[in-house]
Tab-separated table of C-alpha atoms and ligand atoms in Angstrom:
chain	number	residue	atom	x	y	z
A	9	UNK	CA	5.736	-20.284	12.633
A	10	UNK	CA	4.864	-22.024	9.646
A	11	UNK	CA	7.546	-22.072	7.332
A	12	UNK	CA	6.026	-20.619	3.913
A	13	UNK	CA	5.572	-17.168	6.548
A	14	UNK	CA	7.996	-15.072	5.068
A	15	UNK	CA	9.324	-12.807	8.002
A	16	UNK	CA	11.924	-9.523	7.517
A	17	UNK	CA	13.516	-7.584	10.136
A	18	UNK	CA	14.364	-3.681	8.994
A	19	UNK	CA	16.711	-1.670	10.635
A	20	UNK	CA	17.543	1.788	11.337
A	21	UNK	CA	15.964	4.505	12.169
A	22	UNK	CA	12.309	4.477	12.397
A	23	UNK	CA	9.911	8.148	12.128
A	24	UNK	CA	6.827	7.396	12.662
A	25	UNK	CA	3.485	9.544	15.039
A	26	UNK	CA	1.656	9.506	17.977
A	27	UNK	CA	-0.672	12.044	16.600
A	28	UNK	CA	-1.190	15.156	13.747
A	29	UNK	CA	1.674	18.107	14.572
A	30	UNK	CA	-0.640	20.377	13.310
A	31	UNK	CA	-2.923	20.042	16.470
A	32	UNK	CA	0.115	19.171	19.392
A	33	UNK	CA	4.024	20.538	18.960
A	34	UNK	CA	5.676	18.832	16.881
A	35	UNK	CA	8.085	17.486	19.022
A	36	UNK	CA	5.247	15.782	21.043
A	37	UNK	CA	3.905	14.169	18.942
A	38	UNK	CA	6.783	12.937	16.240
A	39	UNK	CA	9.195	9.950	17.664
A	40	UNK	CA	13.011	9.465	15.482
A	41	UNK	CA	14.073	6.200	17.200
A	42	UNK	CA	17.936	5.302	16.660
A	43	UNK	CA	19.131	1.581	15.805
A	44	UNK	CA	15.624	0.246	15.747
A	45	UNK	CA	14.173	-2.781	13.829
A	46	UNK	CA	10.579	-3.083	12.604
A	47	UNK	CA	9.652	-6.669	12.144
A	48	UNK	CA	7.279	-7.469	8.643
A	49	UNK	CA	4.857	-10.372	8.035
A	50	UNK	CA	2.498	-11.116	5.174
A	51	UNK	CA	2.324	-7.478	4.629
A	52	UNK	CA	1.687	-6.090	8.166
A	53	UNK	CA	4.175	-4.622	10.905
A	54	UNK	CA	4.692	-7.738	13.389
A	55	UNK	CA	6.577	-6.391	15.723
A	56	UNK	CA	8.644	-2.071	15.937
A	57	UNK	CA	11.488	-0.824	18.780
A	58	UNK	CA	14.787	-1.352	19.121
A	59	UNK	CA	17.516	-3.643	17.298
A	60	UNK	CA	16.926	-6.253	20.353
A	61	UNK	CA	13.262	-7.605	18.971
A	62	UNK	CA	14.963	-8.911	16.144
A	63	UNK	CA	16.573	-12.159	18.567
A	64	UNK	CA	12.823	-13.065	18.737
A	65	UNK	CA	12.454	-13.522	15.093
A	66	UNK	CA	15.038	-16.183	14.419
A	67	UNK	CA	14.110	-17.062	11.398
A	68	UNK	CA	13.373	-13.419	9.952
A	69	UNK	CA	15.331	-12.527	7.389
A	70	UNK	CA	18.087	-9.162	7.774
A	71	UNK	CA	17.682	-6.050	6.302
A	72	UNK	CA	20.492	-3.338	7.314
A	73	UNK	CA	19.803	0.054	6.649
A	74	UNK	CA	22.378	1.180	8.912
A	75	UNK	CA	21.346	4.864	9.792
A	76	UNK	CA	19.402	5.714	7.007
A	77	UNK	CA	15.872	5.941	7.714
A	78	UNK	CA	12.835	4.327	7.295
A	79	UNK	CA	9.039	5.974	7.434
A	80	UNK	CA	5.877	5.145	5.913
A	81	UNK	CA	5.181	5.023	2.337
A	82	UNK	CA	4.266	7.868	0.682
A	83	UNK	CA	0.968	8.960	-0.029
A	84	UNK	CA	-0.278	10.891	-3.739
A	85	UNK	CA	-3.855	11.476	-3.042
A	86	UNK	CA	-4.930	13.311	-5.730
A	87	UNK	CA	-2.884	12.494	-9.621
A	88	UNK	CA	-3.883	11.504	-13.087
A	89	UNK	CA	-1.949	8.217	-14.150
A	90	UNK	CA	-3.272	9.308	-17.700
A	91	UNK	CA	-1.367	12.455	-17.795
A	92	UNK	CA	2.509	10.000	-17.217
A	93	UNK	CA	2.921	10.732	-20.564
A	94	UNK	CA	2.812	14.457	-20.654
A	95	UNK	CA	4.459	15.250	-18.147
A	96	UNK	CA	5.811	18.840	-17.491
A	97	UNK	CA	3.731	20.774	-20.985
A	98	UNK	CA	4.416	24.303	-21.727
A	99	UNK	CA	0.813	25.640	-20.508
A	100	UNK	CA	-0.996	28.730	-19.681
A	101	UNK	CA	-4.099	28.596	-18.056
A	102	UNK	CA	-5.528	25.575	-16.434
A	103	UNK	CA	-8.694	25.281	-19.635
A	104	UNK	CA	-5.767	25.779	-22.382
A	105	UNK	CA	-3.014	23.647	-21.249
A	106	UNK	CA	-6.355	20.568	-20.243
A	107	UNK	CA	-7.700	21.359	-23.699
A	108	UNK	CA	-3.780	21.477	-25.487
A	109	UNK	CA	-2.354	18.756	-24.024
A	110	UNK	CA	-4.596	16.413	-21.485
A	111	UNK	CA	-7.034	15.718	-23.489
A	112	UNK	CA	-5.398	14.335	-26.395
A	113	UNK	CA	-3.505	12.124	-24.379
A	114	UNK	CA	-6.472	11.115	-22.675
A	115	UNK	CA	-7.528	10.359	-25.129
A	116	UNK	CA	-5.555	7.619	-26.490
A	117	UNK	CA	-6.777	5.330	-23.404
A	118	UNK	CA	-9.712	4.017	-25.602
A	119	UNK	CA	-6.693	1.484	-26.391
A	120	UNK	CA	-6.259	-0.725	-23.249
A	121	UNK	CA	-2.462	-1.641	-24.317
A	122	UNK	CA	-2.204	2.132	-24.155
A	123	UNK	CA	-3.712	2.135	-20.586
A	124	UNK	CA	-2.194	-1.162	-19.179
A	125	UNK	CA	1.481	0.284	-20.629
A	126	UNK	CA	0.878	3.811	-18.663
A	127	UNK	CA	-0.652	2.437	-15.576
A	128	UNK	CA	2.475	0.460	-15.531
A	129	UNK	CA	5.226	2.747	-15.929
A	130	UNK	CA	3.149	5.377	-13.183
A	131	UNK	CA	3.685	2.174	-11.339
A	132	UNK	CA	7.260	1.864	-11.650
A	133	UNK	CA	6.969	5.471	-11.763
A	134	UNK	CA	5.746	6.226	-8.385
A	135	UNK	CA	7.114	3.384	-6.051
A	136	UNK	CA	10.985	4.491	-7.693
A	137	UNK	CA	10.314	7.755	-5.822
A	138	UNK	CA	8.965	6.276	-2.332
A	139	UNK	CA	5.100	6.134	-2.761
A	140	UNK	CA	2.813	3.082	-2.166
A	141	UNK	CA	-0.454	4.853	-2.164
A	142	UNK	CA	-2.090	6.665	-5.102
A	143	UNK	CA	-5.834	8.703	-4.945
A	144	UNK	CA	-5.660	8.784	-8.820
A	145	UNK	CA	-7.566	9.741	-12.009
A	146	UNK	CA	-8.250	7.002	-14.682
A	147	UNK	CA	-10.202	8.508	-17.983
A	148	UNK	CA	-13.242	8.142	-19.111
A	149	UNK	CA	-13.032	4.564	-20.536
A	150	UNK	CA	-14.019	1.547	-18.227
A	151	UNK	CA	-10.344	-0.025	-19.275
A	152	UNK	CA	-8.266	2.601	-17.771
A	153	UNK	CA	-9.683	1.464	-14.649
A	154	UNK	CA	-9.131	-1.662	-14.689
A	155	UNK	CA	-5.798	-0.961	-15.986
A	156	UNK	CA	-4.310	0.419	-12.855
A	157	UNK	CA	-6.561	-1.334	-10.814
A	158	UNK	CA	-4.840	-4.545	-12.131
A	159	UNK	CA	-1.079	-2.573	-12.584
A	160	UNK	CA	-1.489	-2.069	-8.518
A	161	UNK	CA	-2.973	-5.915	-7.526
A	162	UNK	CA	0.044	-7.429	-9.476
A	163	UNK	CA	2.541	-4.809	-7.057
A	164	UNK	CA	-0.122	-5.991	-4.271
A	165	UNK	CA	-0.740	-1.955	-3.576
A	166	UNK	CA	-3.416	0.197	-1.988
A	167	UNK	CA	-4.672	2.190	-4.681
A	168	UNK	CA	-8.094	4.577	-5.004
A	169	UNK	CA	-9.381	5.128	-8.550
A	170	UNK	CA	-12.144	5.551	-10.762
A	171	UNK	CA	-13.540	6.570	-14.420
A	172	UNK	CA	-13.271	9.932	-14.971
A	173	UNK	CA	-16.945	11.332	-15.193
A	174	UNK	CA	-17.361	13.787	-18.724
A	175	UNK	CA	-20.264	14.954	-21.012
A	176	UNK	CA	-19.636	18.475	-22.037
A	177	UNK	CA	-17.743	20.501	-22.646
A	178	UNK	CA	-14.862	18.109	-23.781
A	179	UNK	CA	-14.234	15.872	-26.590
A	180	UNK	CA	-16.569	13.974	-28.578
A	181	UNK	CA	-14.724	10.992	-28.042
A	182	UNK	CA	-14.165	12.127	-24.060
A	183	UNK	CA	-17.498	12.293	-22.922
A	184	UNK	CA	-19.923	9.893	-21.467
A	185	UNK	CA	-23.683	10.773	-20.428
A	186	UNK	CA	-25.043	10.766	-17.201
A	187	UNK	CA	-27.020	7.024	-17.641
A	188	UNK	CA	-23.381	6.024	-18.507
A	189	UNK	CA	-21.046	7.419	-16.414
A	190	UNK	CA	-23.950	6.109	-13.655
A	191	UNK	CA	-23.829	2.935	-15.729
A	192	UNK	CA	-20.107	2.402	-15.828
A	193	UNK	CA	-18.635	3.332	-12.671
A	194	UNK	CA	-22.270	1.132	-11.036
A	195	UNK	CA	-19.864	-2.005	-12.910
A	196	UNK	CA	-16.413	-0.685	-11.800
A	197	UNK	CA	-17.542	0.114	-7.881
A	198	UNK	CA	-18.891	-3.869	-8.290
A	199	UNK	CA	-15.999	-4.846	-9.518
A	200	UNK	CA	-12.875	-3.803	-8.166
A	201	UNK	CA	-14.217	-1.440	-4.922
A	202	UNK	CA	-12.761	-3.940	-1.505
A	203	UNK	CA	-11.012	-6.428	-3.556
A	204	UNK	CA	-7.544	-7.153	-1.846
A	205	UNK	CA	-6.326	-3.919	-1.475
A	206	UNK	CA	-8.170	-1.775	-4.352
A	207	UNK	CA	-10.540	1.291	-3.063
A	208	UNK	CA	-13.228	2.927	-5.750
A	209	UNK	CA	-13.140	6.840	-5.653
A	210	UNK	CA	-16.171	8.500	-7.707
A	211	UNK	CA	-15.127	10.281	-9.506
A	212	UNK	CA	-16.846	13.572	-11.582
A	213	UNK	CA	-13.489	15.665	-13.313
A	214	UNK	CA	-14.941	18.641	-12.537
A	215	UNK	CA	-18.482	20.429	-12.308
A	216	UNK	CA	-16.911	22.692	-15.791
A	217	UNK	CA	-16.432	18.973	-17.248
A	218	UNK	CA	-20.255	17.762	-16.179
A	219	UNK	CA	-24.136	18.682	-16.387
A	220	UNK	CA	-26.489	19.083	-14.001
A	221	UNK	CA	-27.574	15.388	-14.196
A	222	UNK	CA	-24.467	14.152	-14.806
A	223	UNK	CA	-23.650	15.392	-10.992
A	224	UNK	CA	-26.842	14.046	-9.814
A	225	UNK	CA	-26.388	11.138	-11.421
A	226	UNK	CA	-23.061	10.775	-9.510
A	227	UNK	CA	-24.040	12.546	-6.095
A	228	UNK	CA	-26.902	8.991	-6.094
A	229	UNK	CA	-24.096	6.428	-7.616
A	230	UNK	CA	-22.364	7.630	-4.193
A	231	UNK	CA	-25.671	7.667	-1.705
A	232	UNK	CA	-25.773	3.929	-2.901
A	233	UNK	CA	-22.335	3.189	-1.867
A	234	UNK	CA	-20.328	5.723	0.603
A	235	UNK	CA	-17.830	3.156	1.560
A	236	UNK	CA	-16.848	4.989	-2.483
A	237	UNK	CA	-14.425	8.032	-1.656
A	238	UNK	CA	-15.546	10.788	-3.891
A	239	UNK	CA	-12.457	12.935	-6.168
A	240	UNK	CA	-12.953	15.616	-7.492
A	241	UNK	CA	-11.445	19.396	-8.285
A	242	UNK	CA	-12.709	22.602	-6.381
A	243	UNK	CA	-11.312	25.953	-6.626
A	244	UNK	CA	-7.631	26.123	-8.496
A	245	UNK	CA	-7.818	29.311	-10.821
A	246	UNK	CA	-9.419	32.340	-10.575
A	247	UNK	CA	-11.074	32.249	-14.538
A	248	UNK	CA	-12.061	28.167	-13.925
A	249	UNK	CA	-14.103	29.352	-11.013
A	250	UNK	CA	-15.886	32.550	-13.297
A	251	UNK	CA	-16.974	29.834	-15.299
A	252	UNK	CA	-18.125	27.916	-12.731
A	253	UNK	CA	-20.454	30.674	-11.732
A	254	UNK	CA	-21.800	30.982	-15.591
A	255	UNK	CA	-22.289	27.287	-15.689
A	256	UNK	CA	-24.688	27.258	-12.492
A	257	UNK	CA	-25.893	30.584	-11.942
A	258	UNK	CA	-27.564	29.953	-9.551
A	259	UNK	CA	-24.944	27.916	-7.283
A	260	UNK	CA	-24.004	29.999	-4.019
A	261	UNK	CA	-20.701	28.823	-4.938
A	262	UNK	CA	-18.209	25.996	-6.746
A	263	UNK	CA	-18.109	24.305	-4.134
A	264	UNK	CA	-22.155	24.382	-4.072
A	265	UNK	CA	-22.367	23.201	-7.461
A	266	UNK	CA	-21.451	19.695	-6.129
A	267	UNK	CA	-23.249	20.375	-2.577
A	268	UNK	CA	-26.281	21.039	-4.870
A	269	UNK	CA	-26.517	16.735	-6.014
A	270	UNK	CA	-25.614	14.877	-3.523
A	271	UNK	CA	-21.655	15.796	-3.853
A	272	UNK	CA	-20.508	16.630	-0.433
A	273	UNK	CA	-19.757	14.668	2.529
A	274	UNK	CA	-17.327	12.625	4.734
A	275	UNK	CA	-15.628	10.902	2.084
A	276	UNK	CA	-15.424	13.703	-0.501
A	277	UNK	CA	-11.601	14.816	-1.671
A	278	UNK	CA	-11.409	17.874	-2.901
A	279	UNK	CA	-8.952	18.625	-4.910
A	280	UNK	CA	-6.221	22.186	-4.958
A	281	UNK	CA	-9.392	24.337	-3.144
A	282	UNK	CA	-7.251	27.555	-3.264
A	283	UNK	CA	-10.176	29.979	-3.582
A	284	UNK	CA	-12.215	28.948	-0.680
A	285	UNK	CA	-14.888	31.512	0.108
A	286	UNK	CA	-15.519	31.731	4.056
A	287	UNK	CA	-19.167	29.303	3.390
A	288	UNK	CA	-17.202	26.577	1.487
A	289	UNK	CA	-14.898	26.072	4.290
A	290	UNK	CA	-17.630	25.934	6.942
A	291	UNK	CA	-19.138	24.174	4.938
A	292	UNK	CA	-16.179	21.692	4.242
A	293	UNK	CA	-15.605	21.521	8.264
A	294	UNK	CA	-18.463	20.952	8.785
A	295	UNK	CA	-19.463	17.674	6.904
A	296	UNK	CA	-15.372	15.945	7.246
A	297	UNK	CA	-14.735	16.117	3.893
A	298	UNK	CA	-10.375	16.500	2.815
A	299	UNK	CA	-9.340	18.796	0.524
A	300	UNK	CA	-5.662	17.353	-1.078
A	301	UNK	CA	-2.913	20.851	-1.891
A	302	UNK	CA	-1.412	19.885	-4.936
A	303	UNK	CA	1.710	23.008	-4.276
A	304	UNK	CA	3.787	21.406	-7.421
A	305	UNK	CA	0.872	21.780	-9.741
A	306	UNK	CA	-0.472	25.340	-8.320
A	307	UNK	CA	2.712	27.023	-8.479
A	308	UNK	CA	3.417	25.235	-12.479
A	309	UNK	CA	0.056	25.723	-13.406
A	310	UNK	CA	-0.218	29.125	-11.712
A	311	UNK	CA	-3.374	28.553	-9.328
A	312	UNK	CA	-2.447	30.310	-6.449
A	313	UNK	CA	-1.196	29.907	-3.076
A	314	UNK	CA	-2.969	26.981	-0.694
A	315	UNK	CA	-3.845	28.667	2.374
A	316	UNK	CA	-2.746	24.922	4.978
A	317	UNK	CA	-2.098	26.889	8.105
A	318	UNK	CA	-5.170	28.241	8.044
A	319	UNK	CA	-7.261	24.778	7.000
A	320	UNK	CA	-5.932	23.235	9.069
A	321	UNK	CA	-6.758	25.464	12.183
A	322	UNK	CA	-10.158	25.478	10.406
A	323	UNK	CA	-10.148	21.961	11.536
A	324	UNK	CA	-10.159	20.574	7.510
A	325	UNK	CA	-8.519	17.174	6.717
A	326	UNK	CA	-5.538	18.100	4.170
A	327	UNK	CA	-3.831	15.557	1.990
A	328	UNK	CA	-1.309	16.075	-0.078
A	329	UNK	CA	-0.308	14.970	-3.586
A	330	UNK	CA	1.920	15.537	-7.361
A	331	UNK	CA	-1.433	16.494	-9.137
A	332	UNK	CA	0.715	14.669	-11.671
A	333	UNK	CA	0.927	15.455	-15.016
A	334	UNK	CA	-0.032	19.426	-13.703
A	335	UNK	CA	2.593	18.775	-11.203
A	336	UNK	CA	5.811	18.509	-11.898
A	337	UNK	CA	6.583	16.095	-10.554
A	338	UNK	CA	6.355	12.179	-9.441
A	339	UNK	CA	8.133	12.351	-6.384
A	340	UNK	CA	6.232	13.399	-2.554
A	341	UNK	CA	9.804	14.893	-1.731
A	342	UNK	CA	10.042	17.619	-4.501
A	343	UNK	CA	5.983	17.442	-3.517
A	344	UNK	CA	7.407	18.563	-0.217
A	345	UNK	CA	9.274	21.258	-0.767
A	346	UNK	CA	6.852	23.445	-2.836
A	347	UNK	CA	4.505	23.104	0.673
A	348	UNK	CA	7.096	23.945	2.152
A	349	UNK	CA	7.908	26.836	0.129
A	350	UNK	CA	4.466	27.767	-0.646
A	351	UNK	CA	3.586	28.194	3.698
A	352	UNK	CA	6.168	30.522	2.882
A	353	UNK	CA	4.852	32.303	1.006
A	354	UNK	CA	1.428	32.086	3.258
A	355	UNK	CA	3.468	32.794	6.162
A	356	UNK	CA	3.697	29.399	7.830
A	357	UNK	CA	6.951	27.761	8.119
A	358	UNK	CA	6.053	24.374	7.751
A	359	UNK	CA	8.862	21.713	9.874
A	360	UNK	CA	10.234	18.680	8.865
A	361	UNK	CA	7.385	16.519	10.815
A	362	UNK	CA	4.583	18.350	9.823
A	363	UNK	CA	5.345	18.042	5.693
A	364	UNK	CA	6.526	14.005	6.371
A	365	UNK	CA	3.389	13.360	8.553
A	366	UNK	CA	1.166	15.390	5.172
A	367	UNK	CA	3.075	12.872	2.317
A	368	UNK	CA	1.722	9.853	4.911
A	369	UNK	CA	-1.075	9.723	7.549
A	370	UNK	CA	-2.444	13.648	6.388
A	371	UNK	CA	-2.903	12.266	3.098
A	372	UNK	CA	-4.581	8.775	4.782
A	373	UNK	CA	-6.847	10.298	6.855
A	374	UNK	CA	-8.435	11.418	3.652
A	375	UNK	CA	-8.325	8.396	1.522
A	376	UNK	CA	-9.847	6.970	5.102
A	377	UNK	CA	-7.331	4.520	5.345
A	378	UNK	CA	-5.101	6.231	7.897
A	379	UNK	CA	-6.088	3.152	10.076
A	380	UNK	CA	-4.043	0.541	8.184
A	381	UNK	CA	-1.076	2.708	6.013
A	382	UNK	CA	0.394	6.302	6.527
A	383	UNK	CA	2.541	5.146	9.208
A	384	UNK	CA	4.448	2.654	10.881
A	385	UNK	CA	3.124	1.155	13.880
A	386	UNK	CA	2.410	-2.753	14.787
A	387	UNK	CA	-1.064	-3.768	12.918
A	388	UNK	CA	0.359	-0.835	9.700
A	389	UNK	CA	0.558	-2.689	6.518
A	390	UNK	CA	4.030	-2.908	5.967
A	391	UNK	CA	4.409	-0.174	3.006
A	392	UNK	CA	7.829	1.117	4.037
A	393	UNK	CA	10.331	3.577	2.260
A	394	UNK	CA	13.908	3.728	3.270
A	395	UNK	CA	15.463	7.684	2.802
A	396	UNK	CA	18.849	7.548	1.528
A	397	UNK	CA	20.746	10.995	2.056
A	398	UNK	CA	24.093	9.781	0.749
A	399	UNK	CA	23.282	9.132	-3.300
A	400	UNK	CA	22.877	13.574	-4.071
A	401	UNK	CA	26.771	14.778	-3.766
A	402	UNK	CA	24.668	18.458	-2.510
A	403	UNK	CA	22.761	15.949	-0.432
A	404	UNK	CA	25.513	14.179	1.147
A	405	UNK	CA	27.573	17.085	2.010
A	406	UNK	CA	24.416	19.232	3.343
A	407	UNK	CA	24.041	15.844	6.045
A	408	UNK	CA	27.413	15.393	6.677
A	409	UNK	CA	27.174	18.984	8.315
A	410	UNK	CA	24.686	17.906	10.450
A	411	UNK	CA	24.384	15.802	13.349
A	412	UNK	CA	20.353	16.309	14.290
A	413	UNK	CA	17.716	13.880	12.578
A	414	UNK	CA	15.314	16.776	11.704
A	415	UNK	CA	18.033	18.789	9.915
A	416	UNK	CA	18.887	15.234	7.557
A	417	UNK	CA	14.753	14.924	7.473
A	418	UNK	CA	14.125	18.645	6.111
A	419	UNK	CA	17.512	18.726	3.833
A	420	UNK	CA	16.002	15.859	2.143
A	421	UNK	CA	12.570	16.691	1.581
A	422	UNK	CA	14.581	20.481	0.051
A	423	UNK	CA	17.624	18.485	-2.021
A	424	UNK	CA	16.072	14.626	-2.624
A	425	UNK	CA	13.960	12.711	-5.397
A	426	UNK	CA	13.700	9.009	-6.116
A	427	UNK	CA	17.546	8.796	-6.205
A	428	UNK	CA	16.944	9.363	-2.010
A	429	UNK	CA	15.058	6.833	-1.736
A	430	UNK	CA	17.034	3.514	-1.612
A	431	UNK	CA	13.565	0.911	-1.176
A	432	UNK	CA	10.127	0.417	-1.297
A	433	UNK	CA	9.172	-1.741	0.896
A	434	UNK	CA	5.588	-2.957	-0.358
A	435	UNK	CA	2.983	-5.719	1.657
A	436	UNK	CA	6.159	-7.264	2.872
A	437	UNK	CA	8.860	-7.270	-0.731
A	438	UNK	CA	10.721	-4.191	-1.984
A	439	UNK	CA	9.458	-3.251	-5.596
A	440	UNK	CA	12.156	-0.095	-5.839
A	441	UNK	CA	13.826	-1.755	-9.265
A	442	UNK	CA	17.259	-0.490	-8.669
A	443	UNK	CA	17.656	-0.343	-4.948
B	12	GUN	N1	-8.945	20.874	-13.057
B	12	GUN	C1	-9.936	19.596	-13.620
B	12	GUN	N2	-9.366	18.876	-14.794
B	12	GUN	C2	-7.919	18.953	-14.260
B	12	GUN	C3	-6.504	18.047	-14.426
B	12	GUN	O1	-6.533	17.322	-14.565
B	12	GUN	N3	-5.134	19.001	-14.196
B	12	GUN	C4	-5.669	19.513	-13.384
B	12	GUN	N4	-4.934	20.336	-12.286
B	12	GUN	N5	-6.703	20.668	-13.177
B	12	GUN	C5	-8.546	19.922	-13.232
B	13	ZN	ZN1	-6.183	16.919	-10.485
C-alpha cells in the first residue's frame, strides 16, 4: 500500500440490501450486521464484513461508532436548491406559492455570488442531515448551475443538477427562449456532465412554464445527450392539471405534454406524479421512467396522496425526495416519516426496511446511479452515514425500550432529524460539521 493512500475502518452495525424489499419479503433482502466493519479507500468501499477484517488493514485509521448504525447516505431525488432561503413560506396553492415566494427568490440568482452562497449553504445543510447525493433544480441562470456543481465538486459529492428552463407564465426576468434554453443547457452539459461525480439533468420546470417550442427544443437536446437524465414535474395538483389541459388542449393527458415533444424516456424523472390517469401509469411503466415521491411537500402544499404501493406494483421505479422548499424539511428522515404517514392514509403500512431502501437504492435507481451509490457493498462509493439515536431525548428513551434493531430504525425515522446523524462520510471524508 502506498503511503499516500488513506484507508479508514468504520465500525458499527451495518445496514445493506441484496434486493428490492417491495419485490421480495423485506426480511430476505435487508441485512443488518452487528459489530461490522467497512473499509474505505480512495472514495470506495474495498472491504466489508465482521469487525475482525480490520486486521487485514494495519495502516487504516479506525472510527468506532459502537452500536450506531452505518448505512448508505441518503439520496434526495428532487429538490430546488434555490428555494433553500424561502423554505416554510406560507401559501395557498402551488401556483400562488410559486408566484408569491418562489419566483422572486429565484430571480435573485442572477447574482453569481448569491447563487454561490446559497449553493454552499444548501450542501452544508443537507450533509448535516445525512444526504450525500441530490438531484436539484437550479434557476434559469447558467451561473446557478455552475455554483451548485462547483460546490459539490469541492465536497466530492455526487450531484445531479440542471438549468431550469421557462419561457412563459413566469416573470420577465425568469424567462428564457426555446433557443437560449437549448444553447445554455447544451453548453452546461458540455461543461459539467460526467466531470467527476457530476451528472447533468435537462430541466424543463413543468409544461405550464414552457411553450411547445421550448419543450421540443429540450426534447431534441435530450435525444442528442441520452445519458443525461431529464427532470420535471407531473400531476402535482388538480388545479395545475386543469391549467395544463387548457394550455395543451389536444394533449391526451399531462404526461402527453412531455411525450409529444420527446420528453418521455427511461432516464426521465417525474416529480410528484400524484393524480395519474391509467394511460400515464402504463406509459411510465412501459418506458421504465421514474416517479419521485415528495411527501412533505405534498402535505405542505396540500397536493394529495401519492399511491406508492400501486405504482410499485405496476413496476414503476420510485424515488423519494424533500422537494425543498415546497417540502418542509431538508431531512430525509422527516421525508420518510411523511412517506410512512401517507402510506398509512393509502392503506399501505411501510416497513422501516422499505422506507430506508426508498431513500437510498430507490432514489439512486431513479437517478441511474444505483451501481455506485445508495447501498453498502464492495466497489460502492464510500458515501456512508452514521445514525445515532441517543442525541434526541424522546428518541433516546424510545430506543432504550427496545432491543430490536428494526424497531430502533423505525423510531429513528419517526423521531429523528439532523441530530440523529452522527457522521456523513462522502468520498472518504466525514463532511458533517459538528459530529
Ligand atoms: N411545479 C413547478 N415548479 C415547482 C416548484 O418549484 N415546486 C413544486 N413543489 N412544484 C413545482
Ligand atoms: Zn419540485
